[in-house]
Coordinates of C-alpha atoms in Angstrom, one line a residue:
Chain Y
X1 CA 84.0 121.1 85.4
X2 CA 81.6 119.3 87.6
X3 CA 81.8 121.4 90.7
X4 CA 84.0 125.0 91.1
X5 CA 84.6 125.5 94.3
X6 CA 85.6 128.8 93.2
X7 CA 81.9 129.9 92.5
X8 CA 80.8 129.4 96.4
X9 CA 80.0 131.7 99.1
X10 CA 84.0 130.7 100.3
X11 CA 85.1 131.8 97.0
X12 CA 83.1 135.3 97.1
X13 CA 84.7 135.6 100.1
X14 CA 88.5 135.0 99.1
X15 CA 88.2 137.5 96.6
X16 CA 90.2 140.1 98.3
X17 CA 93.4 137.1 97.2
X18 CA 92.1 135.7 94.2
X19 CA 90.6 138.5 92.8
X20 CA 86.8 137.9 90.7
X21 CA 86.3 134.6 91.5
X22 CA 85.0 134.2 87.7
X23 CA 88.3 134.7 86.0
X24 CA 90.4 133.2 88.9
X25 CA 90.6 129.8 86.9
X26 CA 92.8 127.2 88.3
X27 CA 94.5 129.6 91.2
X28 CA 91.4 130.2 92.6
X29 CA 89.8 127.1 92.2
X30 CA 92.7 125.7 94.4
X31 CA 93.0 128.5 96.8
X32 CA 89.5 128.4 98.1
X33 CA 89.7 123.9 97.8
X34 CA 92.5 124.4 99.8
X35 CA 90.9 126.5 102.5
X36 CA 87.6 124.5 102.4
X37 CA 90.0 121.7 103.6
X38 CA 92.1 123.5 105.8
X39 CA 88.8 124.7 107.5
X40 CA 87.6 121.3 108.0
X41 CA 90.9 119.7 109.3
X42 CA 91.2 122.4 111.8
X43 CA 87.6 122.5 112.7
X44 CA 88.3 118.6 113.6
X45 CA 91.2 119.6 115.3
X46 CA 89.2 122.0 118.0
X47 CA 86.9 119.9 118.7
X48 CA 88.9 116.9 119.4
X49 CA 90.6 119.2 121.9
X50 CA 87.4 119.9 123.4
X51 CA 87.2 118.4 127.0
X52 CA 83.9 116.5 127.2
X53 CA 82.1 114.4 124.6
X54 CA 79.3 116.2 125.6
X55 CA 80.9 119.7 124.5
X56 CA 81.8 118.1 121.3
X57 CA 78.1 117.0 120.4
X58 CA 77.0 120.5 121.0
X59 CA 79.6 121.4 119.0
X60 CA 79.3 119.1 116.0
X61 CA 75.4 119.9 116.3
X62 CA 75.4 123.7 116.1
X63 CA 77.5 123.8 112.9
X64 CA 75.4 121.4 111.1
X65 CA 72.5 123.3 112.1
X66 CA 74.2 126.7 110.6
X67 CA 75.5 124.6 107.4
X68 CA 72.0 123.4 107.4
X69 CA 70.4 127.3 107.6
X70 CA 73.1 128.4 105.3
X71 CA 71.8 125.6 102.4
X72 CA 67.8 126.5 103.2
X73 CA 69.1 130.7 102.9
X74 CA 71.0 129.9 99.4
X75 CA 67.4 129.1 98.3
X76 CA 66.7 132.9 98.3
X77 CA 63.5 132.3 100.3
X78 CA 60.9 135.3 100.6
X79 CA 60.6 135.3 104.9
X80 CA 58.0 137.4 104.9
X81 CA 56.0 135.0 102.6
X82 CA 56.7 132.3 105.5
X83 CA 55.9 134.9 107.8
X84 CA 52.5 135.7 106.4
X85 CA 51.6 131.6 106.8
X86 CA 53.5 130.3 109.6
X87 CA 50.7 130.9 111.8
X88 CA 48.1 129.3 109.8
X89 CA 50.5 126.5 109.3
X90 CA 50.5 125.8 113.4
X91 CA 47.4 126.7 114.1
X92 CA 45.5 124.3 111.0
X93 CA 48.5 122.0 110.3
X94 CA 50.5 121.1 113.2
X95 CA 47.1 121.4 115.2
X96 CA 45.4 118.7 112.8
X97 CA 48.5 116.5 112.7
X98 CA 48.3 116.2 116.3
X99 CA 44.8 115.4 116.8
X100 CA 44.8 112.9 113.7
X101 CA 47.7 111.1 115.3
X102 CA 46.6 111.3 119.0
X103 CA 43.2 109.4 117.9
X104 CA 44.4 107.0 116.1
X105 CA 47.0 105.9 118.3
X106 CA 44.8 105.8 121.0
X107 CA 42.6 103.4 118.9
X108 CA 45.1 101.1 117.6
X109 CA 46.5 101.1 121.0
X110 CA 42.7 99.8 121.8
X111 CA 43.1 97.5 118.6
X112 CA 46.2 96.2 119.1
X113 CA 44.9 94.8 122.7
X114 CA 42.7 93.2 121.7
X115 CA 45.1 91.4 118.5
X116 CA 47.6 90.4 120.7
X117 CA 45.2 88.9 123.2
X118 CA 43.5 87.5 119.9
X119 CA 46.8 85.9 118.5
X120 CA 47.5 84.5 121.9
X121 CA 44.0 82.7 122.5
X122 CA 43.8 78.7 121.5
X123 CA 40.0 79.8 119.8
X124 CA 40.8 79.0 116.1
X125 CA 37.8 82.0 115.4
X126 CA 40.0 85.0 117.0
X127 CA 43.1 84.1 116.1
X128 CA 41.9 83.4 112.3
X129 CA 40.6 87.1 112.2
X130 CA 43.5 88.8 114.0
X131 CA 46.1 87.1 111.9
X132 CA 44.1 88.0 108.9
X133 CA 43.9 91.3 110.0
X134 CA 47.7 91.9 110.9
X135 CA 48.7 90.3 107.6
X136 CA 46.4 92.2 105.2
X137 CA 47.4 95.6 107.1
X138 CA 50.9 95.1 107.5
X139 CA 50.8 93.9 104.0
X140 CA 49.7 96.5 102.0
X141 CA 51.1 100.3 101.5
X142 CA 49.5 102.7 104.1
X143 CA 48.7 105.2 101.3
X144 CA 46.9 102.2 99.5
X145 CA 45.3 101.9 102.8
X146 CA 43.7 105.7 102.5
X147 CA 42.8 105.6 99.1
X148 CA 40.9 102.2 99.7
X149 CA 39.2 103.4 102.7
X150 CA 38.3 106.7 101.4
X151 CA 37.0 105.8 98.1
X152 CA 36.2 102.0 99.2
X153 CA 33.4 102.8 102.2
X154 CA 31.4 105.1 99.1
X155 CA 30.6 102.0 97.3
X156 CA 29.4 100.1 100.3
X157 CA 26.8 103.0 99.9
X158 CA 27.9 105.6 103.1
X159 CA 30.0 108.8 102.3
X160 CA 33.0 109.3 105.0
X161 CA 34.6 112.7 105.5
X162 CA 38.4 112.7 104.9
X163 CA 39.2 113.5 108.6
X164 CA 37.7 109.9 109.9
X165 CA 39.0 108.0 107.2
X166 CA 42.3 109.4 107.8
X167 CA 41.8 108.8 111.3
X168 CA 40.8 105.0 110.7
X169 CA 43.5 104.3 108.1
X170 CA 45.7 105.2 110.3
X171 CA 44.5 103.3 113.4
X172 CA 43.9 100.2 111.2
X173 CA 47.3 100.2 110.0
X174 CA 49.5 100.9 113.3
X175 CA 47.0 98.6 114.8
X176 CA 48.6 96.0 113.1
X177 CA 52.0 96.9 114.0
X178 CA 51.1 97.5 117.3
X179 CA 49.5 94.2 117.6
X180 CA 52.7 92.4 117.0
X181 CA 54.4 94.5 119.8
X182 CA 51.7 94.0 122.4
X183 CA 51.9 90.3 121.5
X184 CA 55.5 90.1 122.1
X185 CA 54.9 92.2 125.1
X186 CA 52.4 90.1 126.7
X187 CA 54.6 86.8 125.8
X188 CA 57.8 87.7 127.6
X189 CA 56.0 87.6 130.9
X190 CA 56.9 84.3 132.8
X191 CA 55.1 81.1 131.9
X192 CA 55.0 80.8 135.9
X193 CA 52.1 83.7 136.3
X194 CA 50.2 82.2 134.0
X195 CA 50.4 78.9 136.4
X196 CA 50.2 81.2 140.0
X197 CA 47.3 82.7 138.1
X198 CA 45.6 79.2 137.0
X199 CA 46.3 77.3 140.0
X200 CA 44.3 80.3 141.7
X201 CA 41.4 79.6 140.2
X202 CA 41.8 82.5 137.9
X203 CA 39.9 82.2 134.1
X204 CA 42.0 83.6 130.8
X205 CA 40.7 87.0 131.2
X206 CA 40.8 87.9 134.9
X207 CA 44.6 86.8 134.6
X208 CA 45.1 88.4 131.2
X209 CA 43.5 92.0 132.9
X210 CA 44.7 91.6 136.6
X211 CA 48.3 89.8 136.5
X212 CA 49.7 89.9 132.7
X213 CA 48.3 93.1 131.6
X214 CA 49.3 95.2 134.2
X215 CA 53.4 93.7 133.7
X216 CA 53.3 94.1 129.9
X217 CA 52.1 97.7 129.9
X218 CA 55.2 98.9 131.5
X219 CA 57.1 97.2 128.6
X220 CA 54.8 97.9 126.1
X221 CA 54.7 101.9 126.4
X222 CA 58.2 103.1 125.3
X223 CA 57.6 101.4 122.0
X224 CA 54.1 102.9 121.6
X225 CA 55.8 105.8 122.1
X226 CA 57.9 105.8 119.1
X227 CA 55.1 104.4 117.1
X228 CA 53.6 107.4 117.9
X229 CA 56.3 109.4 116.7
X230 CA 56.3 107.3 113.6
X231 CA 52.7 108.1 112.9
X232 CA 53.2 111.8 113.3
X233 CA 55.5 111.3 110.0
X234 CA 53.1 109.3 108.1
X235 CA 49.8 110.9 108.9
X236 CA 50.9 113.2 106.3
X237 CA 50.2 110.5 103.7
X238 CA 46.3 111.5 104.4
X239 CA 46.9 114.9 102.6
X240 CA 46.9 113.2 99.9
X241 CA 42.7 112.7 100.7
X242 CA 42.3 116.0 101.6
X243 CA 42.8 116.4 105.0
X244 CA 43.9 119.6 106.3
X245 CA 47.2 118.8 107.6
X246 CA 50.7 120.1 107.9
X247 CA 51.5 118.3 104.7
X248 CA 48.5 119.6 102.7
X249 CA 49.6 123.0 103.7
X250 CA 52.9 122.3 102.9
X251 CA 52.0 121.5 99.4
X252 CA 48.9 124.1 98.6
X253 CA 49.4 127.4 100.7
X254 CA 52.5 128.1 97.9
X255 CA 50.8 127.0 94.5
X256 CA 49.2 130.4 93.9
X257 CA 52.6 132.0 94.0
X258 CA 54.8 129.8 93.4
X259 CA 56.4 129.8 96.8
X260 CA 56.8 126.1 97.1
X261 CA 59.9 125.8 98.6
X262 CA 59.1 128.2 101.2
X263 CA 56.3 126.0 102.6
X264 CA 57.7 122.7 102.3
X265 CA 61.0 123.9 104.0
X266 CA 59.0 125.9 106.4
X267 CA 57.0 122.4 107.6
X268 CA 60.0 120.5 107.4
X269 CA 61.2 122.3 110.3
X270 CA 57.9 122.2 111.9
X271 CA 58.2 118.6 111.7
X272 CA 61.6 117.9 112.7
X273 CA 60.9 120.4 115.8
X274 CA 57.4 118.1 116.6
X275 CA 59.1 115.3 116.7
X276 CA 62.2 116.5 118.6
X277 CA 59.8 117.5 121.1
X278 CA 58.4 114.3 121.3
X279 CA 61.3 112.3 121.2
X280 CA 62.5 114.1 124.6
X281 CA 59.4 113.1 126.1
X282 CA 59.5 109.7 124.9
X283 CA 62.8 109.1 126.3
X284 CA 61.3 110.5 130.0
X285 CA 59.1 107.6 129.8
X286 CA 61.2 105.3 129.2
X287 CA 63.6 106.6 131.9
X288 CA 60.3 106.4 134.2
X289 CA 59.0 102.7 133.5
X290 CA 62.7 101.5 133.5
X291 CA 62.7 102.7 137.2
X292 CA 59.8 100.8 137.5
X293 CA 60.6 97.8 136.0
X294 CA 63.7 97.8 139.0
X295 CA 61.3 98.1 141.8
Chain S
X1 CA 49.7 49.3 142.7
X2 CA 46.4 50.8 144.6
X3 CA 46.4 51.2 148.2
X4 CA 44.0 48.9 149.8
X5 CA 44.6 49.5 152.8
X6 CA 43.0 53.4 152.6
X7 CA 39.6 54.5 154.0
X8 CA 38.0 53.6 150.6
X9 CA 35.3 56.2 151.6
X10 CA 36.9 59.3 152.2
X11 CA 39.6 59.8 149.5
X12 CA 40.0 63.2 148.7
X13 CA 42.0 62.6 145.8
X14 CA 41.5 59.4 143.3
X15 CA 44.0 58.7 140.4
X16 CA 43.1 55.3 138.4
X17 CA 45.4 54.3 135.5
X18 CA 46.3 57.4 134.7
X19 CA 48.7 58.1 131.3
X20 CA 50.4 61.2 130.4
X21 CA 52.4 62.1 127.0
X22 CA 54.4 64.7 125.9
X23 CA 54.0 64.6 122.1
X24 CA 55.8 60.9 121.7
X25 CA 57.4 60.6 125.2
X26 CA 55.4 59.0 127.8
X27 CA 55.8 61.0 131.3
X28 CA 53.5 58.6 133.5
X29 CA 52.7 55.4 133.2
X30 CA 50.1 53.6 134.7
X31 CA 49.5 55.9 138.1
X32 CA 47.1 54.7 140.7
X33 CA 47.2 56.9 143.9
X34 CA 44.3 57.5 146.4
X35 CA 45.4 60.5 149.0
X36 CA 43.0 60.6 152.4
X37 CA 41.8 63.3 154.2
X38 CA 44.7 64.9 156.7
X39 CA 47.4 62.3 154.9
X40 CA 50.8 63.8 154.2
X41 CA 52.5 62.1 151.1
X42 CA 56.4 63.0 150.4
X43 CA 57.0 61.9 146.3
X44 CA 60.7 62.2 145.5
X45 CA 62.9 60.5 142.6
X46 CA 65.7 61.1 140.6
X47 CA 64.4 64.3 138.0
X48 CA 62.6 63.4 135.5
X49 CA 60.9 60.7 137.1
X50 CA 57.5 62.7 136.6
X51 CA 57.1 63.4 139.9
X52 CA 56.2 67.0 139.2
X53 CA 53.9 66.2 136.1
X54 CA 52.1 64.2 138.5
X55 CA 51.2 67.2 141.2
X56 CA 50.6 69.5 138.4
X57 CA 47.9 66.6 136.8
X58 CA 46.0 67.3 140.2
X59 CA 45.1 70.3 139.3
X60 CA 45.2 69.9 135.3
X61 CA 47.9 72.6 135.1
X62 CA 48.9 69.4 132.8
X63 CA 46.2 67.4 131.4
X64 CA 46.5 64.0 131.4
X65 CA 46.3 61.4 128.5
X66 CA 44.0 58.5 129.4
X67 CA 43.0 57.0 133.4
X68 CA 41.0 59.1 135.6
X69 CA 41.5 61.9 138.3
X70 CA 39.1 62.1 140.7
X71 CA 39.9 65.8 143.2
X72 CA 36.9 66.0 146.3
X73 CA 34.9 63.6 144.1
X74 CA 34.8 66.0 140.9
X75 CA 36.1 64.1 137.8
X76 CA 39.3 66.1 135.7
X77 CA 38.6 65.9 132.0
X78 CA 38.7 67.8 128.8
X79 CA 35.0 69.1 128.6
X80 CA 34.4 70.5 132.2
X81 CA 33.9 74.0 132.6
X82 CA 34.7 74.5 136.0
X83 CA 37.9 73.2 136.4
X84 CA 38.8 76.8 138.1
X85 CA 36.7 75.3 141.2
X86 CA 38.1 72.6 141.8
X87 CA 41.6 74.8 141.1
X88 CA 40.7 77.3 143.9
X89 CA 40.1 74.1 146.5
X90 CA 43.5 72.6 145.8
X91 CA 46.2 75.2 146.8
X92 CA 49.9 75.0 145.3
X93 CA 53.1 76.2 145.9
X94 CA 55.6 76.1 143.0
X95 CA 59.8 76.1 143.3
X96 CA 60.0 79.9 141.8
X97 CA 57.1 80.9 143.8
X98 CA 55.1 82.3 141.2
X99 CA 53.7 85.5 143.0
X100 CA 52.9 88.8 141.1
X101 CA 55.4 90.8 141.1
X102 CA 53.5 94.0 140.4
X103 CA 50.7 93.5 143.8
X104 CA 52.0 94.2 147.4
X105 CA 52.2 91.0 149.4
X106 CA 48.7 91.6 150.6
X107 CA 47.1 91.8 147.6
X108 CA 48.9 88.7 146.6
X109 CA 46.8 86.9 149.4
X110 CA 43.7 89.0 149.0
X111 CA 43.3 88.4 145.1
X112 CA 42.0 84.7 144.9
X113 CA 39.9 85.2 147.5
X114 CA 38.2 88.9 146.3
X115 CA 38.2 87.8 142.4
X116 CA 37.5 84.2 142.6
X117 CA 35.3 83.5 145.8
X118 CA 34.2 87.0 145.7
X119 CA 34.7 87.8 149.0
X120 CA 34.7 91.2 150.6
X121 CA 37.6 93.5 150.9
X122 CA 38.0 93.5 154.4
X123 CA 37.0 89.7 154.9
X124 CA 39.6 89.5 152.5
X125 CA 42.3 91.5 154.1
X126 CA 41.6 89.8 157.5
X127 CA 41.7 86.6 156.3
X128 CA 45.2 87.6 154.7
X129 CA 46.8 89.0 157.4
X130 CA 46.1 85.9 159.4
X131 CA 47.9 83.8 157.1
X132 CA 50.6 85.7 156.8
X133 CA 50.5 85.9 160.4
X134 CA 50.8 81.8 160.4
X135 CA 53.4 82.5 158.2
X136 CA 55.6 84.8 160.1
X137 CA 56.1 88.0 158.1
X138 CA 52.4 90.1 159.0
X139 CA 55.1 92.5 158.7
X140 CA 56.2 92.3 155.1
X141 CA 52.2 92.9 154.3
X142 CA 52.6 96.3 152.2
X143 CA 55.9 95.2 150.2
X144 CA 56.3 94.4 146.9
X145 CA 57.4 90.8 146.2
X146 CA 61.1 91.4 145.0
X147 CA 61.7 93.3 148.1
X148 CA 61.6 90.2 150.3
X149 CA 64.2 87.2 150.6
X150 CA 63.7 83.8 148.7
X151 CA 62.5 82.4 151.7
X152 CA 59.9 84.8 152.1
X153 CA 58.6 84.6 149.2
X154 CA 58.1 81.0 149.5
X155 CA 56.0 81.6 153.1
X156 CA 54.2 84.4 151.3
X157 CA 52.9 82.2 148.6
X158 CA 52.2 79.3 151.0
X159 CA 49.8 81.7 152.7
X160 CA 48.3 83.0 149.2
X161 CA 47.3 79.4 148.7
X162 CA 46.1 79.0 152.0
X163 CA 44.2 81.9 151.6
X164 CA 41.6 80.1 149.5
X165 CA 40.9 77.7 152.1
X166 CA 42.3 74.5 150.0
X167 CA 41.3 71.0 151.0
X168 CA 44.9 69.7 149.5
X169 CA 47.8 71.4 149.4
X170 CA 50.5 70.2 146.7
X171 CA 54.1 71.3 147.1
X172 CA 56.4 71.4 143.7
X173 CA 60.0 71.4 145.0
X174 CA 59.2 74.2 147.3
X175 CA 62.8 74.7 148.8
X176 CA 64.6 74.0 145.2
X177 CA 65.0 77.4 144.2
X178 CA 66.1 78.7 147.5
X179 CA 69.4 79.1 149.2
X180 CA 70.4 76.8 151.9
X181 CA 70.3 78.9 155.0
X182 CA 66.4 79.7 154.1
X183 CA 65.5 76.3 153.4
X184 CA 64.7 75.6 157.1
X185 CA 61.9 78.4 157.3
X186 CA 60.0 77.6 154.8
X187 CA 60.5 73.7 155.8
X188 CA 59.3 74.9 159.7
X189 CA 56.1 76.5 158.2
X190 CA 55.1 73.6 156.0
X191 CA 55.7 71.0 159.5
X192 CA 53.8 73.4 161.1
X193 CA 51.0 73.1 158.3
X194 CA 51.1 69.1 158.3
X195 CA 50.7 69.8 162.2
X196 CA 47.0 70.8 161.5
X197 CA 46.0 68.5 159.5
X198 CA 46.4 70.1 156.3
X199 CA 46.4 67.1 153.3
X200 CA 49.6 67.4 151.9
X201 CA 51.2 66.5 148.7
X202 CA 55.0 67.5 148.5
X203 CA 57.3 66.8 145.3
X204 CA 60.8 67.2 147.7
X205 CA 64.2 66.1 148.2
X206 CA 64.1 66.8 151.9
X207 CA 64.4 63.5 152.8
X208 CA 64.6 64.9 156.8
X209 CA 61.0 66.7 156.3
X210 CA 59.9 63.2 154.6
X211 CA 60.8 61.2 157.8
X212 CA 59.0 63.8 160.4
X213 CA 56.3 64.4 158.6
X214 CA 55.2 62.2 156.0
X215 CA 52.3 59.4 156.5
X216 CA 53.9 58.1 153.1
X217 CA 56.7 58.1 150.8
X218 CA 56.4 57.3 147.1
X219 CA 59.3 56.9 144.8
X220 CA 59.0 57.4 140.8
X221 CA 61.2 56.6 138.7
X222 CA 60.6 57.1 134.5
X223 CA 57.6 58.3 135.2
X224 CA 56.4 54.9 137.1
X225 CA 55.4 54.9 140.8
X226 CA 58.6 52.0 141.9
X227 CA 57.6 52.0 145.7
X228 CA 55.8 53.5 148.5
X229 CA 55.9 52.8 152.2
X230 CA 55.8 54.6 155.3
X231 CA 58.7 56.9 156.0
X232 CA 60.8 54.4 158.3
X233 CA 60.3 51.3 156.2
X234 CA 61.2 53.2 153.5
X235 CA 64.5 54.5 154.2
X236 CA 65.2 51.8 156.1
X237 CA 64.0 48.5 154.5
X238 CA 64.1 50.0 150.9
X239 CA 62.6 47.2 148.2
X240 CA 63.5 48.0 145.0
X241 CA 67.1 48.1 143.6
X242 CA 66.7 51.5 142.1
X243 CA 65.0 52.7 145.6
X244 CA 67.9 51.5 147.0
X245 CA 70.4 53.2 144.7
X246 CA 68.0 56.4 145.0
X247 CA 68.2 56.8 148.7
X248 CA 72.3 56.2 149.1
X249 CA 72.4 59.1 146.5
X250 CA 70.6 61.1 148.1
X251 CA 71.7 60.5 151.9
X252 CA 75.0 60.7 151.5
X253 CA 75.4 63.8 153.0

């Protein structure tokens, strides 16, 4: 018997009919199978009677949430363990998380600038190097990437903290991504500004800061955005260095008492509600800078 | 086919044998033009003639294959380092207007002049307004580009090049783009611009604009100069076949 549906919380439950859900054998297994299905059917049934798609969405969302909480309870998770650590978890982990992503993002974003208008330029030098760059980054693992720096700037004879070497792993990689997307950015703006710009007088980089710039951003933001998102995710690949993080946390705070699923459930959550958070502010932006983009 | 009969001193512009490729397609052939101070030259031809090509290797917005360009006496070639100078002296006006779409119509005009000539903001802005003033919209000033009509645009990029003080302007197929009722005002504000004396070069198929205006016509065809005459002799003693052919296309309506 792979799978008695007898032995789940919906068999406890029909007891009162089958009796001890143990030694209900084949009467029970099909009596609760045949309300699991019965459930379901009708469940689909309300909510295609629901009015709005909206209300169905809701719907749809809140019971996957409760079979969700029901699956994490089944673990028989000690809550006051969690209790004891949330805080530490937001106030060390989600608080390092944040600041490891912000900085780096804000340095690839820096990075990626200057690779796109690198990759763009007609000097063989720049766009050697940038290529090189974007090819070697995107090329290799990002947790290849930590370990090299980490371990790799020692032997060129200075000692970096895990912290910054998190920070520039993590720049250098999405740097390279990012690169490719401000590249694209900055080539979908007409060939004809480039021309107004030139026949102006204008040199490469008063046109590339004052008239191309300037148009890309606005198309080059909501994508950031979700990169951003993205790194929030794998930033926690720099626990694995040391770094104080939600993931580190995740994975150390329940060793001593063997509370691991606690934690790791507990900043699973704390993930998933980061980046919900962040997703609904992403999707402002975007609203925002479409607006512009109407003017 | 140079034209002896120009001021030899006081060309402003000086083509001599000029060649231009595309990879293996050759775009001109053998161009010799010299355009005087205050003349107004009208280049039309069927597309693809290279008329275009041939404005835009005046300001090496194409750079041409062998001859020589001579602009106000500077040379055009592949070493010189500021070919934005003799860009800011020779003002052009392209068929999808080319202004920035994220600048006010002011600071369209205002740019070239505050980045490139570094002049002061309000020297700037004054000089601005006054174009746009010659223009007719002074009062589209603070709007953004996209907010104005085709023909508008066109007038506000005429007085973004004239804004730099040009010595030439060229014209790319300036009412191309536009639709037929706005044609006439931006055609009114370049007459009135050939009115002062402004040295003009116009790529056009306003063959009306070419008779009022023009000192001379030239007609390309395959990237060739075929013919050019003054504006009555050419439409109405036309010497070549394909001239011919050319102009009872065109006139027809």
């Amino acid at each position: 018997m792979i799978i008695d549906p007898s032995q789940s919380a919906v068999g406890q439950f029909l007891a009162p009919v089958i009796g001890d859900p143990a030694e209900s054998g084949f009467y029970g297994r099909f009596v609760t199978s045949f309300t699991l299905a019965l459930l379901f059917v009708l469940n689909l049934v309300v909510i295609s009677l629901l009015p709005a798609f909206r209300y169905q969405v809701i719907v749809v969302w809140i019971e996957l949430v409760l079979l969700f909480l029901t699956f994490f309870y089944s673990f028989d998770l000690s809550f006051a363990f969690i209790r004891s650590k949330i805080g530490f978890m937001i106030t060390q982990g989600i608080f390092t998380t944040l600041y490891v992503s912000a900085i780096s993002i804000a340095i690839a974003f820096v990075i990626a600038i200057m690779g796109a208008v690198a990759k763009l330029s007609s000097n063989g030098f720049a766009f050697a190097i940038a290529s090189f760059y974007t090819s070697f980054f995107r090329g290799l693992p990002l947790l290849m990437q930590v370990y090299l720096i980490y371990l790799g700037f020692p032997q060129l004879g200075f000692v970096i903290d895990a912290v910054p070497a998190g920070i520039i792993a993590l720049s250098l990689c999405y740097g390279a991504y990012m690169t490719e997307i401000f590249r694209a950015g900055i080539e979908s703006i007409d060939e004809g500004q480039w021309e107004g710009s030139r026949a102006l007088g204008f040199k490469f980089g008063l046109t590339m800061r004052k008239i191309i710039l300037p148009q890309s951003i606005p198309l080059i933001i909501p994508p950031t955005g979700n990169q951003f998102i993205a790194m929030l995710k794998d930033s926690s690949l720099v626990s694995v260095i040391g770094v104080w993080e939600l993931m580190f946390l995740a994975r150390t705070l329940g060793n001593k008492t063997f509370n691991h699923m606690e934690m790791l459930i507990t900043a699973a959550l704390l993930y998933w509600m980061m980046t919900m958070v962040l997703e609904l502010i992403q999707s402002r932006i975007e609203r925002k800078y479409r607006k512009k983009q109407k003017r | 086919m140079a034209d002896k009969d120009q001021n030899p001193a006081s060309p402003i512009i000086s083509i001599r044998g000029m060649n231009k490729f595309f990879g293996e397609f050759q775009a001109l052939t053998d161009i010799d033009l010299d355009v005087a101070i205050g003349e107004r030259i009208v280049i039309c031809g069927p597309s693809g003639s290279g008329k275009s090509t041939l404005i835009r290797c005046i300001n090496r917005l194409e750079a041409h294959n062998s001859g020589s360009i001579h602009v106000d006496g500077v040379e055009l070639h592949q070493h010189m380092r500021d070919i934005d100078i003799v860009r800011s002296q020779v003002g052009m006006v392209f068929q999808n207007f080319n202004l920035f779409p994220h600048m006010t119509v002011l600071e369209n005009c205002t740019a070239g002049p505050m980045w490139v000539r570094k002049v002061p903001a309000s020297e700037a802005h004054e000089l601005a307004m006054k174009y746009l003033n010659r223009v007719n919209i002074p009062e589209q000033a603070n709007k953004f580009p996209t907010q104005l009509s085709g023909g508008q645009q066109q007038r506000v990029a005429i007085a973004r090049a004239l804004c730099m003080n040009p010595k030439v302007m060229l014209f790319d197929e300036p009412t191309s783009a536009l639709d037929p009722e706005m044609v006439a005002e931006v055609l009114d504000t370049m007459i009135d611009l050939a009115e002062s004396g402004m040295t003009m070069i116009c790529v056009t198929h306003e063959m009306g604009f070419a008779k009022q205006v023009a000192d001379r016509v030239i007609f390309m065809d395959e990237g060739k100069i075929v013919e050019t005459n003054e504006p009555i002799a050419f439409f109405e003693n036309p010497q070549s076949e394909r001239t011919k052919k050319f102009l009872a296309q065109v006139l027809v309506h």
